[in-house]
Coordinates of C-alpha atoms and ligand atoms in Angstrom, one line a residue:
X1 CA 10.4 28.9 5.0
X2 CA 7.0 27.4 6.0
X3 CA 4.8 30.3 7.0
X4 CA 1.5 28.5 7.6
X5 CA 0.2 25.0 8.2
X6 CA -3.6 24.6 8.0
X7 CA -5.4 21.4 9.0
X8 CA -9.0 20.3 8.3
X9 CA -11.3 17.3 8.4
X10 CA -12.2 15.9 5.0
X11 CA -13.9 12.7 3.8
X12 CA -12.1 9.5 2.9
X13 CA -13.4 6.9 0.5
X14 CA -15.2 5.0 3.2
X15 CA -17.0 8.2 4.2
X16 CA -14.9 8.6 7.4
X17 CA -13.3 11.8 8.5
X18 CA -9.6 12.1 7.8
X19 CA -6.9 14.8 8.1
X20 CA -5.9 17.1 5.3
X21 CA -3.0 19.5 5.7
X22 CA -2.1 22.6 3.7
X23 CA 1.4 24.1 3.8
X24 CA 2.4 27.6 2.5
X25 CA 5.9 28.9 2.1
X26 CA 7.4 32.4 2.2
X27 CA 8.2 32.2 -1.4
X28 CA 4.7 31.4 -2.4
X29 CA 4.8 27.6 -2.5
X30 CA 1.7 25.6 -1.7
X31 CA 1.1 22.0 -0.9
X32 CA -1.8 19.9 0.2
X33 CA -1.7 16.3 1.6
X34 CA -4.3 14.0 3.1
X35 CA -3.9 10.9 5.3
X36 CA -5.3 7.5 4.2
X37 CA -6.5 4.9 6.7
X38 CA -6.3 1.1 6.9
X39 CA -9.0 -1.5 7.8
X40 CA -6.6 -4.5 8.1
X41 CA -4.0 -2.5 10.0
X42 CA -0.9 -4.0 11.4
X43 CA -0.5 -4.3 15.2
X44 CA 2.8 -2.4 15.0
X45 CA 1.7 0.6 12.9
X46 CA 2.0 4.1 14.1
X47 CA -1.2 5.3 15.7
X48 CA -3.9 7.1 13.8
X49 CA -6.2 9.2 16.1
X50 CA -9.7 10.3 15.4
X51 CA -9.4 13.1 12.9
X52 CA -10.6 15.8 15.3
X53 CA -8.2 14.8 18.1
X54 CA -5.3 14.5 15.6
X55 CA -6.0 17.9 14.3
X56 CA -6.3 19.5 17.7
X57 CA -3.2 17.8 19.0
X58 CA -1.2 18.8 15.9
X59 CA -2.3 22.4 16.1
X60 CA -1.2 22.5 19.7
X61 CA 2.1 20.6 19.5
X62 CA 3.4 20.5 15.9
X63 CA 2.3 23.6 14.1
X64 CA 4.2 26.0 16.4
X65 CA 7.4 24.0 15.8
X66 CA 7.0 24.3 12.0
X67 CA 5.5 27.7 11.2
X68 CA 8.4 30.1 10.8
X69 CA 10.8 27.4 11.9
X70 CA 11.6 25.0 9.1
X71 CA 12.0 25.0 5.3
X72 CA 9.6 22.9 3.3
X73 CA 12.5 21.8 1.1
X74 CA 14.3 20.4 4.1
X75 CA 12.1 17.3 4.5
X76 CA 14.3 15.8 7.2
X77 CA 13.8 18.9 9.4
X78 CA 10.1 19.1 8.8
X79 CA 9.8 15.4 9.8
X80 CA 12.1 15.8 12.8
X81 CA 10.0 18.7 14.0
X82 CA 6.9 16.4 13.8
X83 CA 8.7 13.7 15.7
X84 CA 10.0 16.2 18.4
X85 CA 6.5 17.7 18.7
X86 CA 5.0 14.2 19.2
X87 CA 7.5 12.8 21.6
X88 CA 6.5 9.1 21.2
X89 CA 7.7 6.4 18.9
X90 CA 4.3 5.8 17.3
X91 CA 2.9 9.3 16.9
X92 CA 0.5 8.6 19.7
X93 CA 0.3 12.3 20.6
X94 CA -0.4 14.1 17.4
X95 CA -1.5 11.0 15.4
X96 CA 0.3 9.5 12.4
X97 CA -2.6 10.8 10.3
X98 CA -1.8 14.5 11.2
X99 CA 1.9 13.8 10.8
X100 CA 1.8 12.1 7.4
X101 CA -0.6 14.8 6.1
X102 CA 1.8 17.6 7.1
X103 CA 4.8 15.7 5.9
X104 CA 3.3 15.1 2.4
X105 CA 1.9 18.7 2.2
X106 CA 5.4 20.1 3.0
X107 CA 7.0 18.0 0.3
X108 CA 4.4 19.3 -2.2
X109 CA 4.9 22.9 -1.1
X110 CA 8.7 22.4 -1.6
X111 CA 8.2 21.0 -5.1
X112 CA 5.8 23.8 -5.9
X113 CA 8.4 26.4 -4.7
X114 CA 11.0 24.7 -6.9
X115 CA 8.6 24.5 -9.9
X116 CA 9.4 20.8 -10.1
X117 CA 7.0 17.8 -10.1
X118 CA 6.8 16.0 -6.7
X119 CA 8.5 12.8 -8.0
X120 CA 11.5 14.9 -9.2
X121 CA 11.8 16.8 -5.9
X122 CA 11.6 13.5 -3.9
X123 CA 13.7 11.4 -6.3
X124 CA 16.3 14.0 -7.2
X125 CA 18.6 14.1 -10.1
X126 CA 20.0 10.6 -9.7
X127 CA 16.7 8.8 -9.7
X128 CA 16.6 6.0 -12.2
X129 CA 14.1 6.1 -15.1
X130 CA 12.1 3.1 -14.2
X131 CA 8.3 3.1 -13.8
X132 CA 6.4 0.9 -11.3
X133 CA 4.1 -1.8 -12.4
X134 CA 0.7 -1.2 -10.9
X135 CA -0.8 -4.1 -8.9
X136 CA -4.6 -4.0 -9.5
X137 CA -6.9 -5.4 -6.9
X138 CA -9.7 -7.1 -8.9
X139 CA -11.3 -9.6 -6.4
X140 CA -11.2 -9.3 -2.7
X141 CA -12.7 -9.9 0.7
X142 CA -11.2 -10.2 4.2
X143 CA -11.5 -7.0 6.2
X144 CA -12.4 -5.1 3.0
X145 CA -15.6 -6.9 2.2
X146 CA -17.6 -9.2 4.5
X147 CA -18.9 -12.5 3.2
X148 CA -16.5 -12.5 0.3
X149 CA -13.1 -14.3 -0.1
X150 CA -10.9 -15.1 2.9
X151 CA -7.8 -14.0 1.0
X152 CA -8.0 -10.2 1.1
X153 CA -6.8 -9.3 -2.4
X154 CA -6.4 -11.0 -5.8
X155 CA -4.1 -8.8 -7.8
X156 CA -3.6 -8.3 -11.5
X157 CA 0.1 -7.8 -12.2
X158 CA 0.8 -6.7 -15.8
X159 CA 4.5 -7.4 -15.6
X160 CA 4.9 -7.5 -19.4
X161 CA 3.4 -4.1 -20.1
X162 CA 5.5 -1.8 -22.2
X163 CA 4.4 1.3 -20.3
X164 CA 2.6 2.3 -17.1
X165 CA -0.3 3.5 -19.2
X166 CA -0.7 0.1 -20.8
X167 CA -0.4 -1.6 -17.4
X168 CA -3.1 0.7 -15.9
X169 CA -5.5 0.0 -18.7
X170 CA -4.7 -3.8 -18.5
X171 CA -5.7 -3.9 -14.9
X172 CA -8.9 -2.1 -15.5
X173 CA -9.6 -4.6 -18.3
X174 CA -8.9 -7.5 -15.9
X175 CA -11.4 -5.9 -13.4
X176 CA -13.9 -5.8 -16.3
X177 CA -13.2 -9.3 -17.4
X178 CA -13.7 -10.6 -13.8
X179 CA -17.2 -9.0 -13.9
X180 CA -18.0 -10.7 -17.2
X181 CA -16.9 -14.1 -15.9
X182 CA -18.9 -13.7 -12.7
X183 CA -21.9 -12.7 -14.8
X184 CA -21.5 -15.9 -16.9
X185 CA -21.4 -17.9 -13.7
X186 CA -24.5 -16.0 -12.3
X187 CA -22.5 -14.9 -9.4
X188 CA -23.6 -11.4 -8.1
X189 CA -20.8 -9.2 -6.7
X190 CA -20.7 -5.9 -4.8
X191 CA -17.4 -4.1 -4.5
X192 CA -15.0 -4.0 -1.5
X193 CA -13.3 -1.0 0.0
X194 CA -10.7 -0.8 -2.7
X195 CA -13.1 -1.3 -5.6
X196 CA -12.3 -5.0 -6.1
X197 CA -15.2 -7.3 -6.8
X198 CA -16.4 -9.0 -3.6
X199 CA -18.4 -12.0 -4.6
X200 CA -19.6 -14.6 -2.1
X201 CA -17.4 -17.4 -3.5
X202 CA -14.7 -19.5 -1.9
X203 CA -11.0 -18.7 -2.5
X204 CA -10.7 -21.6 -4.9
X205 CA -13.3 -20.3 -7.3
X206 CA -11.8 -16.8 -7.0
X207 CA -8.4 -18.2 -8.2
X208 CA -10.2 -19.8 -11.2
X209 CA -12.0 -16.6 -12.1
X210 CA -9.0 -14.3 -11.8
X211 CA -6.7 -16.7 -13.6
X212 CA -9.2 -16.8 -16.5
X213 CA -9.5 -13.0 -16.5
X214 CA -5.7 -12.4 -16.5
X215 CA -5.2 -15.0 -19.3
X216 CA -8.0 -13.5 -21.4
X217 CA -6.6 -10.0 -21.0
X218 CA -3.0 -11.1 -21.7
X219 CA -4.3 -12.6 -25.0
X220 CA -6.1 -9.3 -25.8
X221 CA -3.2 -7.0 -25.0
X222 CA -0.3 -9.2 -26.1
X223 CA 1.9 -9.0 -23.0
X224 CA 2.2 -10.9 -19.8
X225 CA -0.4 -10.2 -17.2
X226 CA 0.6 -12.0 -14.0
X227 CA -1.2 -12.8 -10.8
X228 CA -0.5 -11.7 -7.2
X229 CA -2.1 -11.9 -3.8
X230 CA -2.4 -10.1 -0.5
X231 CA -3.3 -12.8 1.9
X232 CA -3.4 -10.4 4.8
X233 CA -2.9 -13.6 6.9
X234 CA -2.8 -11.8 10.2
X235 CA -6.6 -11.4 9.9
X236 CA -7.0 -15.2 9.4
X237 CA -4.6 -16.2 12.1
X238 CA -5.9 -17.3 15.5
X239 CA -3.0 -16.9 17.9
X240 CA -4.7 -18.9 20.7
X241 CA -5.1 -22.0 18.6
X242 CA -2.1 -21.3 16.3
X243 CA -4.1 -21.9 13.1
X244 CA -5.2 -20.0 10.1
X245 CA -9.0 -20.1 9.6
X246 CA -10.6 -20.0 6.2
X247 CA -14.2 -20.4 7.3
X248 CA -14.3 -24.1 8.4
X249 CA -10.9 -24.9 7.0
X250 CA -8.0 -24.6 9.4
X251 CA -4.4 -24.7 8.5
X252 CA -1.4 -24.9 10.8
X253 CA 1.6 -22.7 10.1
X254 CA 3.4 -25.5 8.2
X255 CA 0.2 -26.1 6.2
X256 CA -0.2 -22.4 5.5
X257 CA 3.4 -22.3 4.1
X258 CA 2.6 -25.4 1.9
X259 CA -0.7 -24.0 0.8
X260 CA 0.8 -20.7 -0.3
X261 CA 3.8 -22.3 -1.9
X262 CA 1.4 -24.6 -3.9
X263 CA -0.6 -21.5 -5.0
X264 CA 2.6 -19.9 -6.2
X265 CA 3.4 -23.0 -8.3
X266 CA -0.1 -23.5 -9.6
X267 CA -0.9 -19.9 -10.6
X268 CA 2.7 -18.7 -11.2
X269 CA 2.2 -16.0 -8.7
X270 CA 4.6 -13.1 -9.1
X271 CA 3.7 -11.4 -5.8
X272 CA 2.5 -12.7 -2.4
X273 CA 1.9 -10.2 0.4
X274 CA 1.5 -11.1 4.1
X275 CA 1.2 -14.9 3.5
X276 CA 1.8 -15.5 7.3
X277 CA 0.9 -13.8 10.5
X278 CA 2.5 -10.4 11.3
X279 CA 4.5 -11.9 14.1
X280 CA 5.8 -14.9 12.2
X281 CA 9.2 -13.9 10.8
X282 CA 10.2 -17.6 10.7
X283 CA 7.1 -18.7 8.7
X284 CA 7.8 -15.9 6.3
X285 CA 11.4 -17.1 6.0
X286 CA 10.3 -20.6 5.2
X287 CA 8.1 -19.5 2.4
X288 CA 10.6 -17.0 1.0
X289 CA 13.2 -19.8 0.8
X290 CA 10.7 -22.1 -0.8
X291 CA 9.4 -19.9 -3.6
X292 CA 12.7 -18.5 -4.8
X293 CA 13.4 -15.0 -6.3
X294 CA 10.9 -15.2 -9.1
X295 CA 8.1 -14.4 -6.7
X296 CA 8.1 -11.4 -4.4
X297 CA 7.2 -12.3 -0.8
X298 CA 6.2 -8.9 0.6
X299 CA 5.9 -7.9 4.2
X300 CA 3.1 -5.4 4.9
X301 CA 1.8 -5.9 8.5
X302 CA 5.1 -7.8 9.1
X303 CA 7.2 -4.7 8.6
X304 CA 4.7 -1.8 8.8
X305 CA 7.3 0.5 7.0
X306 CA 9.3 0.4 10.2
X307 CA 13.1 0.1 9.9
X308 CA 13.5 -1.8 13.2
X309 CA 11.1 -4.5 12.1
X310 CA 12.6 -4.5 8.6
X311 CA 16.1 -5.0 10.1
X312 CA 14.9 -8.0 11.9
X313 CA 13.3 -9.3 8.7
X314 CA 16.6 -8.8 6.9
X315 CA 18.5 -10.7 9.6
X316 CA 16.0 -13.6 9.3
X317 CA 15.7 -13.5 5.5
X318 CA 11.9 -13.2 6.1
X319 CA 11.0 -11.6 2.8
X320 CA 12.3 -10.3 -0.5
X321 CA 10.0 -7.2 -0.7
X322 CA 8.7 -4.6 1.6
X323 CA 5.4 -2.8 1.4
X324 CA 5.7 1.0 2.0
X325 CA 2.8 2.9 3.3
X326 CA 3.8 6.3 4.6
X327 CA 1.0 6.5 7.1
X328 CA 2.1 3.3 8.8
X329 CA 5.2 5.1 10.1
X330 CA 4.1 8.8 9.9
X331 CA 6.5 10.7 7.8
X332 CA 8.0 10.7 4.3
X333 CA 11.6 10.6 5.8
X334 CA 10.8 7.4 7.7
X335 CA 9.2 5.9 4.6
X336 CA 12.3 6.7 2.5
X337 CA 14.5 5.2 5.3
X338 CA 12.5 2.0 5.0
X339 CA 12.9 2.0 1.2
X340 CA 16.6 2.6 1.5
X341 CA 17.3 -0.1 4.0
X342 CA 15.2 -2.5 2.0
X343 CA 17.0 -1.8 -1.3
X344 CA 20.4 -1.9 0.3
X345 CA 19.6 -5.4 1.4
X346 CA 18.1 -6.6 -1.8
X347 CA 14.4 -6.2 -0.9
X348 CA 12.1 -4.7 -3.6
X349 CA 10.1 -1.7 -2.3
X350 CA 6.4 -1.7 -3.2
X351 CA 4.6 1.6 -2.6
X352 CA 1.0 1.2 -1.5
X353 CA -2.3 2.9 -0.9
X354 CA -4.6 2.0 2.1
X355 CA -8.2 0.7 1.9
X356 CA -9.4 4.1 3.0
X357 CA -8.1 6.7 0.6
X358 CA -8.5 10.2 -0.7
X359 CA -7.7 11.9 -4.0
X360 CA -4.2 12.5 -2.7
X361 CA -1.6 11.4 -5.3
X362 CA 1.6 11.4 -3.3
X363 CA 2.1 7.6 -3.5
X364 CA 2.2 7.8 -7.3
X365 CA 5.1 10.2 -7.1
X366 CA 6.8 8.3 -4.3
X367 CA 6.8 5.1 -6.4
X368 CA 8.5 6.9 -9.3
X369 CA 10.9 8.7 -7.0
X370 CA 12.1 5.5 -5.4
X371 CA 12.2 3.4 -8.6
X372 CA 9.9 1.0 -7.0
X373 CA 9.2 -2.0 -9.2
X374 CA 5.5 -2.2 -8.1
X375 CA 2.9 0.2 -6.8
X376 CA -0.3 -1.0 -5.3
X377 CA -3.2 1.4 -5.7
X378 CA -6.3 -0.5 -6.9
X379 CA -7.7 -0.8 -10.4
X380 CA -10.8 1.3 -10.5
X381 CA -12.7 3.9 -8.4
X382 CA -12.0 7.6 -8.1
X383 CA -9.6 7.6 -5.1
X384 CA -7.7 4.8 -6.9
X385 CA -7.7 6.3 -10.4
X386 CA -6.5 9.6 -8.9
X387 CA -3.1 7.8 -8.4
X388 CA -3.3 5.7 -11.6
X389 CA -4.1 8.7 -13.8
X390 CA -1.3 10.7 -12.1
X391 CA 1.1 7.8 -13.1
X392 CA -0.1 8.2 -16.7
X393 CA 0.6 12.0 -16.5
X394 CA 4.0 11.4 -14.9
X395 CA 5.0 8.9 -17.6
X396 CA 4.2 11.5 -20.2
X397 CA 6.5 14.1 -18.7
X398 CA 9.3 12.1 -17.1
Ligands
PGA1 P1 -5.5 -1.8 4.7 O1 -5.3 -2.9 3.7 O2 -5.2 -0.5 4.1 O3 -6.9 -2.0 5.1 O4 -4.6 -2.1 5.9 C1 -4.4 -2.8 2.6 C2 -3.3 -3.9 2.7 O5 -3.4 -4.8 3.6 O6 -2.4 -3.9 1.9
ZN2 ZN1 -1.5 -5.8 2.9

C-alpha cells in the first residue's frame, strides 16, 4: 500500500522547474520519478502546468486519493486514481507533469518492493529478450536550437550493432565525428537542447555531414550505422498558407511528401519522424505507402501517445511506427495502452525522451519492458547519458 506521496520542484536540463515525485509503500518500497518537458510539443498533448501549480493541484486532488488507498504494484489503480482526481481528458487540473511523475514513482516503488528491476516489473515474465537500438541525435535545430537546421533532428541509428552497449558508443562516436567534420569545414557549432550539434548550416549540408559521420563510424566499428530524422514538420508548417517553410524555401504538402521520400532514397533513411504536419493523417499515409516497410515512418506530434489518435492513424494507414512519450498522455498505463494498440496493428513502438529532461531513467526500462525496437534518448549530455548508461547496465543483468 502506498503510504506517502511527496512532490517537489527540481531542475530540468534547460534549467526550468519540473515536478519530482517520491512514493513510499507500507512494506518499505521507495520510488522517485520526474517529469520531462517538450519544446516542440504537439497540439494534442496532455497539459503540463507550471511546476508550482501542478504540485499544489496534485497535493490537493490526487495525493489524498492515493495515500492509504492504492497499491504501488497495481499500476492501473494508481493511474485510475490520478485520472479520477484530475477529472479531465488532458490532465488540465493536476497537470500531466504531476501525473506522470507520480505514475513513474509508483512503478519504481513497486519494483523496489518486489526487489525486481523496473523493466522486469513493467515487462513481466513474458517480455521478449530484445533490446532497443538507441537513436542518437547528432545534429539538430528547429525548436531545439535557433539559427540552426530547419529539420529538428538528424539521428544516428546503429541498426547493425551487436549489443546496446556497442550502439550507445557508436552514437557517441558519430556525435564526435560530426564535430570533427564541422571543424574541418571551419563551421562553429553550439549544442541544442538535446546535446546535438547546432551549426548554422542549411539542411542539405547537414545531410552531407551526418552521412559522412555515420559512414566513417560504420567503417570504424564494422557494423551498419544508419541514418534517421525527426523533421518535426508541424513546426515548419504554416496552416494559413498550407506550406512548409524552410527559411525562404516553401513546399506544398505534395512537395513535402516528395522531398522526404527522396531523402529516404538518397540517404537510406531507416527512420523518419513527423515528416508532415500533426493534423495531416493523409499526407502521412501517402509517405508511408511510398517508402515501404524498410523505413519507419513514426508519428510523434501526430499521435501524442494517445490511443484515440493512434486508432485514427491505424484506420488511415498513416504510419508504421508510434513514438511513445509517457508525459504526452500522463500515465504509464496510458503509455502501455498506446504501445499495445500499436503493436497489435503492426506499428513499431519507439520510446522517447523530451528535449527538457532530468536524470530519471524510466524510459530506458520502458523501452526494454515493451520490446521496443528503438529508443530515442540523445547521444551525449548527462540527462541523456543517464538513460543510455542505464541501458548498458540493464543489458548486463537482463
Ligand atoms: P520535444 O521534442 O521534446 O521538444 O517535443 C522531441 C521530439 O519532437 O521528438
Ligand atoms: Zn518528435
